[in-house]
Short mmCIF file of C-alpha atoms in Angstrom, two decimals:
data_model
loop_
_atom_site.label_atom_id
_atom_site.label_comp_id
_atom_site.label_asym_id
_atom_site.label_seq_id
_atom_site.Cartn_x
_atom_site.Cartn_y
_atom_site.Cartn_z
CA ALA C 267 -4.97 73.37 -100.72
CA GLN C 268 -6.53 75.81 -103.10
CA LYS C 269 -9.51 77.99 -102.28
CA VAL C 270 -11.57 80.62 -104.07
CA THR C 271 -13.71 83.14 -102.22
CA GLN C 272 -16.43 85.28 -103.74
CA ALA C 273 -17.61 87.37 -100.83
CA GLN C 274 -20.53 88.94 -102.68
CA THR C 275 -23.33 86.40 -102.82
CA GLU C 276 -25.78 88.69 -104.58
CA ILE C 277 -25.55 92.06 -106.31
CA SER C 278 -28.41 94.08 -107.74
CA VAL C 279 -27.84 96.99 -110.11
CA VAL C 280 -29.88 99.07 -112.49
CA GLU C 281 -29.20 98.76 -116.18
CA LYS C 282 -26.26 100.83 -117.45
CA GLU C 283 -24.53 100.85 -114.09
CA ASP C 284 -21.00 99.48 -113.82
CA VAL C 285 -20.53 96.55 -111.48
CA THR C 286 -17.44 94.76 -110.12
CA LEU C 287 -17.48 91.15 -108.95
CA ASP C 288 -14.75 90.29 -106.47
CA CYS C 289 -12.67 87.13 -106.40
CA VAL C 290 -9.93 86.24 -103.93
CA TYR C 291 -7.95 83.02 -104.22
CA GLU C 292 -5.49 80.96 -102.19
CA THR C 293 -2.90 78.62 -103.61
CA ARG C 294 0.58 77.36 -102.79
CA ASP C 295 1.52 76.89 -106.41
CA THR C 296 3.50 79.54 -108.24
CA THR C 297 1.95 78.51 -111.53
CA TYR C 298 -1.80 78.49 -111.71
CA TYR C 299 -4.73 79.56 -113.85
CA LEU C 300 -7.72 81.70 -113.01
CA PHE C 301 -11.06 81.60 -114.75
CA TRP C 302 -14.42 83.30 -114.81
CA TYR C 303 -17.57 81.46 -115.87
CA LYS C 304 -21.12 82.72 -116.32
CA GLN C 305 -24.10 80.52 -115.44
CA PRO C 306 -27.37 81.80 -116.87
CA PRO C 307 -30.72 80.34 -115.72
CA SER C 308 -30.39 77.59 -118.34
CA GLY C 309 -27.65 76.09 -116.15
CA GLU C 310 -24.76 75.78 -118.59
CA LEU C 311 -21.47 77.25 -117.43
CA VAL C 312 -20.16 79.63 -120.09
CA PHE C 313 -16.43 80.26 -120.22
CA LEU C 314 -15.48 83.95 -120.10
CA ILE C 315 -11.74 84.18 -119.52
CA ARG C 316 -8.60 82.29 -118.48
CA ARG C 317 -5.45 83.96 -117.13
CA ASN C 318 -2.20 82.35 -116.07
CA SER C 319 -0.29 83.42 -113.00
CA PHE C 320 2.55 84.93 -115.01
CA ASP C 321 0.37 87.32 -116.92
CA GLU C 322 -0.83 90.18 -114.76
CA GLN C 323 -1.93 92.37 -117.60
CA ASN C 324 -5.49 93.52 -117.28
CA GLU C 325 -7.78 92.43 -120.06
CA ILE C 326 -10.74 94.08 -121.70
CA SER C 327 -13.27 92.38 -123.93
CA GLY C 328 -16.12 94.66 -124.95
CA ARG C 329 -18.01 95.63 -121.79
CA TYR C 330 -16.05 93.10 -119.72
CA SER C 331 -12.73 93.75 -118.03
CA TRP C 332 -10.62 91.80 -115.58
CA ASN C 333 -8.12 93.04 -113.00
CA PHE C 334 -5.57 90.45 -111.85
CA GLN C 335 -3.40 91.43 -108.88
CA LYS C 336 -1.06 88.79 -107.50
CA SER C 337 -0.09 91.03 -104.59
CA THR C 338 -3.61 90.78 -103.20
CA SER C 339 -4.46 87.37 -104.73
CA SER C 340 -7.43 88.88 -106.47
CA PHE C 341 -8.96 88.48 -109.91
CA ASN C 342 -11.88 90.90 -110.12
CA PHE C 343 -14.37 91.16 -112.95
CA THR C 344 -16.02 94.40 -114.03
CA ILE C 345 -19.02 94.77 -116.30
CA THR C 346 -19.38 98.25 -117.75
CA ALA C 347 -22.81 99.61 -118.67
CA SER C 348 -24.59 96.49 -117.44
CA GLN C 349 -27.51 95.04 -119.36
CA VAL C 350 -30.44 92.87 -118.31
CA VAL C 351 -28.90 89.98 -120.28
CA ASP C 352 -25.92 90.08 -117.91
CA SER C 353 -28.16 88.74 -115.14
CA ALA C 354 -26.67 85.39 -114.13
CA VAL C 355 -24.51 83.71 -111.52
CA TYR C 356 -20.81 84.33 -112.08
CA PHE C 357 -18.15 81.95 -110.84
CA CYS C 358 -14.46 82.52 -110.35
CA ALA C 359 -12.31 79.38 -110.47
CA LEU C 360 -8.72 78.29 -109.96
CA SER C 361 -6.67 75.50 -111.49
CA GLU C 362 -3.19 74.69 -110.25
CA ALA C 363 -0.57 73.76 -112.81
CA GLY C 364 0.72 71.03 -110.55
CA ASN C 365 -2.71 69.53 -110.86
CA ALA C 366 -2.22 67.38 -113.90
CA GLY C 367 -5.88 67.18 -114.67
CA ASN C 368 -6.45 70.91 -114.46
CA MET C 369 -9.43 70.38 -112.21
CA LEU C 370 -11.19 73.57 -111.27
CA THR C 371 -11.85 74.81 -107.77
CA PHE C 372 -14.81 77.18 -107.87
CA GLY C 373 -15.88 79.98 -105.61
CA GLY C 374 -19.41 80.08 -104.29
CA GLY C 375 -20.58 82.38 -107.05
CA THR C 376 -22.08 85.86 -107.20
CA ARG C 377 -25.64 86.26 -108.40
CA LEU C 378 -25.94 89.42 -110.46
CA MET C 379 -29.36 90.90 -111.07
CA VAL C 380 -29.58 93.74 -113.56
CA LYS C 381 -32.90 95.55 -113.41
CA PRO C 382 -34.26 97.55 -116.32
CA ASP I 51 -24.30 71.18 -132.14
CA THR I 52 -20.71 70.40 -131.22
CA GLY I 53 -20.89 71.31 -127.52
CA VAL I 54 -20.94 69.03 -124.50
CA SER I 55 -24.21 67.13 -124.35
CA GLN I 56 -25.75 65.65 -121.21
CA ASN I 57 -28.74 63.37 -120.85
CA PRO I 58 -31.21 63.38 -119.32
CA ARG I 59 -31.62 67.04 -118.42
CA HIS I 60 -33.82 66.22 -115.47
CA LYS I 61 -34.26 63.07 -113.42
CA ILE I 62 -36.61 62.46 -110.52
CA THR I 63 -36.09 59.21 -108.66
CA LYS I 64 -37.19 57.57 -105.47
CA ARG I 65 -34.71 57.11 -102.66
CA GLY I 66 -32.91 53.82 -102.99
CA GLN I 67 -33.14 53.60 -106.77
CA ASN I 68 -30.16 53.60 -109.11
CA VAL I 69 -29.69 56.32 -111.72
CA THR I 70 -27.31 56.74 -114.64
CA PHE I 71 -26.38 59.90 -116.47
CA ARG I 72 -24.62 60.23 -119.80
CA CYS I 73 -22.18 62.83 -121.08
CA ASP I 74 -20.99 63.24 -124.66
CA PRO I 75 -17.94 65.53 -124.75
CA ILE I 76 -16.70 67.70 -127.58
CA SER I 77 -15.33 65.16 -130.03
CA GLU I 78 -11.67 66.16 -130.08
CA HIS I 79 -11.42 66.59 -126.32
CA ASN I 80 -9.57 63.83 -124.51
CA ARG I 81 -10.30 65.00 -120.96
CA LEU I 82 -13.70 64.65 -119.38
CA TYR I 83 -14.79 65.88 -115.95
CA TRP I 84 -17.76 65.38 -113.67
CA TYR I 85 -18.77 68.06 -111.17
CA ARG I 86 -21.65 68.30 -108.72
CA GLN I 87 -23.41 71.54 -107.92
CA THR I 88 -25.86 71.92 -105.07
CA LEU I 89 -28.27 74.82 -104.84
CA GLY I 90 -26.55 78.13 -104.21
CA GLN I 91 -23.05 76.67 -104.34
CA GLY I 92 -20.26 76.50 -106.87
CA PRO I 93 -19.55 73.26 -108.71
CA GLU I 94 -17.41 70.70 -106.88
CA PHE I 95 -15.08 68.33 -108.66
CA LEU I 96 -16.00 64.65 -108.60
CA THR I 97 -13.76 62.84 -111.07
CA TYR I 98 -11.94 63.13 -114.38
CA PHE I 99 -10.82 60.95 -117.24
CA GLN I 100 -8.04 61.29 -119.73
CA ASN I 101 -9.13 59.17 -122.66
CA GLU I 102 -10.57 56.04 -121.05
CA ALA I 103 -8.48 56.19 -117.86
CA GLN I 104 -10.04 57.55 -114.70
CA LEU I 105 -7.13 59.49 -113.21
CA GLU I 106 -8.58 61.30 -110.24
CA LYS I 107 -11.50 60.87 -107.88
CA SER I 108 -12.64 63.29 -105.23
CA ARG I 109 -13.39 62.21 -101.69
CA LEU I 110 -16.92 63.39 -102.49
CA LEU I 111 -17.29 60.35 -104.73
CA SER I 112 -18.60 57.74 -102.33
CA ASP I 113 -18.67 54.03 -103.08
CA ARG I 114 -22.21 54.44 -104.39
CA PHE I 115 -20.89 56.51 -107.29
CA SER I 116 -19.15 55.04 -110.29
CA ALA I 117 -18.06 56.62 -113.53
CA GLU I 118 -16.90 55.08 -116.75
CA ARG I 119 -15.62 56.28 -120.07
CA PRO I 120 -15.40 53.27 -122.36
CA LYS I 121 -13.27 53.81 -125.45
CA GLY I 122 -12.50 57.36 -124.35
CA SER I 123 -15.64 58.80 -125.86
CA PHE I 124 -18.87 59.32 -123.90
CA SER I 125 -19.00 58.87 -120.14
CA THR I 126 -21.60 57.59 -117.71
CA LEU I 127 -22.04 58.45 -114.05
CA GLU I 128 -24.06 55.97 -112.00
CA ILE I 129 -25.37 56.53 -108.52
CA GLN I 130 -26.55 53.43 -106.68
CA ARG I 131 -29.05 53.44 -103.83
CA THR I 132 -29.72 57.14 -104.18
CA GLU I 133 -30.16 59.28 -101.09
CA GLN I 134 -31.87 62.64 -100.71
CA GLY I 135 -28.46 64.24 -100.26
CA ASP I 136 -27.59 63.22 -103.81
CA SER I 137 -30.09 65.76 -105.14
CA ALA I 138 -27.99 68.21 -107.15
CA MET I 139 -27.01 69.33 -110.62
CA TYR I 140 -24.43 67.01 -112.16
CA LEU I 141 -22.24 68.84 -114.65
CA CYS I 142 -19.97 67.34 -117.25
CA ALA I 143 -17.11 69.22 -118.88
CA SER I 144 -14.45 68.40 -121.43
CA SER I 145 -11.13 69.88 -122.45
CA TYR I 146 -8.06 69.11 -124.50
CA ALA I 147 -4.98 67.98 -122.61
CA GLY I 148 -1.52 69.21 -123.45
CA ARG I 149 -1.86 72.69 -122.11
CA SER I 150 -4.23 74.36 -119.74
CA THR I 151 -7.11 74.97 -122.03
CA GLU I 152 -10.47 75.93 -120.72
CA ALA I 153 -13.08 73.33 -119.92
CA PHE I 154 -16.41 73.50 -121.74
CA PHE I 155 -19.45 72.53 -119.74
CA GLY I 156 -22.70 70.84 -120.65
CA GLN I 157 -26.08 72.01 -119.40
CA GLY I 158 -26.10 69.48 -116.62
CA THR I 159 -28.46 66.83 -115.32
CA ARG I 160 -30.62 67.94 -112.44
CA LEU I 161 -31.29 65.03 -110.08
CA THR I 162 -34.08 65.14 -107.53
CA VAL I 163 -34.32 62.28 -105.07
CA VAL I 164 -37.72 62.04 -103.37
#
């Protein structure tokens, strides 16, 4: 069975600090997909990134970057120069390719608070 | 707005009453998912449809829960004889089958059972 663990339940930083959100996953499949979603106070889950298990290249998108390491089953998310608007709950999720419906298994989320 | 739409946004009901939620997916998406999210937790999968067929149901979906997707368009989630433990955010998502594309979520329906 698949599992996603986000050990950090809450992180508080001051604006402009860099922050890394940790994600560790468990799966028996060799082909799977990893995701990060952002949930602002409005409640809607906003898609940030999807990576497949065969692509371990790190990715950077503006102030966001992701570090995927299969050796440690981790898919960490870094926000550089954080801003108040980054305050939200961030979820890491896993979908196994053998799962025909691509259902997502979510971690418990990390609440990020960025203070001015 | 071409995103996933859910109605109502909020619902307060008395224990024992039936409630129904509606989800309108992104029009070209043939997969539709329901998730439940309790306070401080990540969303948990409930069920999903491909077109009008309900292909998977979680063990979380008790007999009091039923979901439909007539004609493969919008979907409804009904909870009969609501219990206080049903209080949660019910999230709908849609995606396009064929390859592992990301799911787009609606803003959810927050249910409070009093």
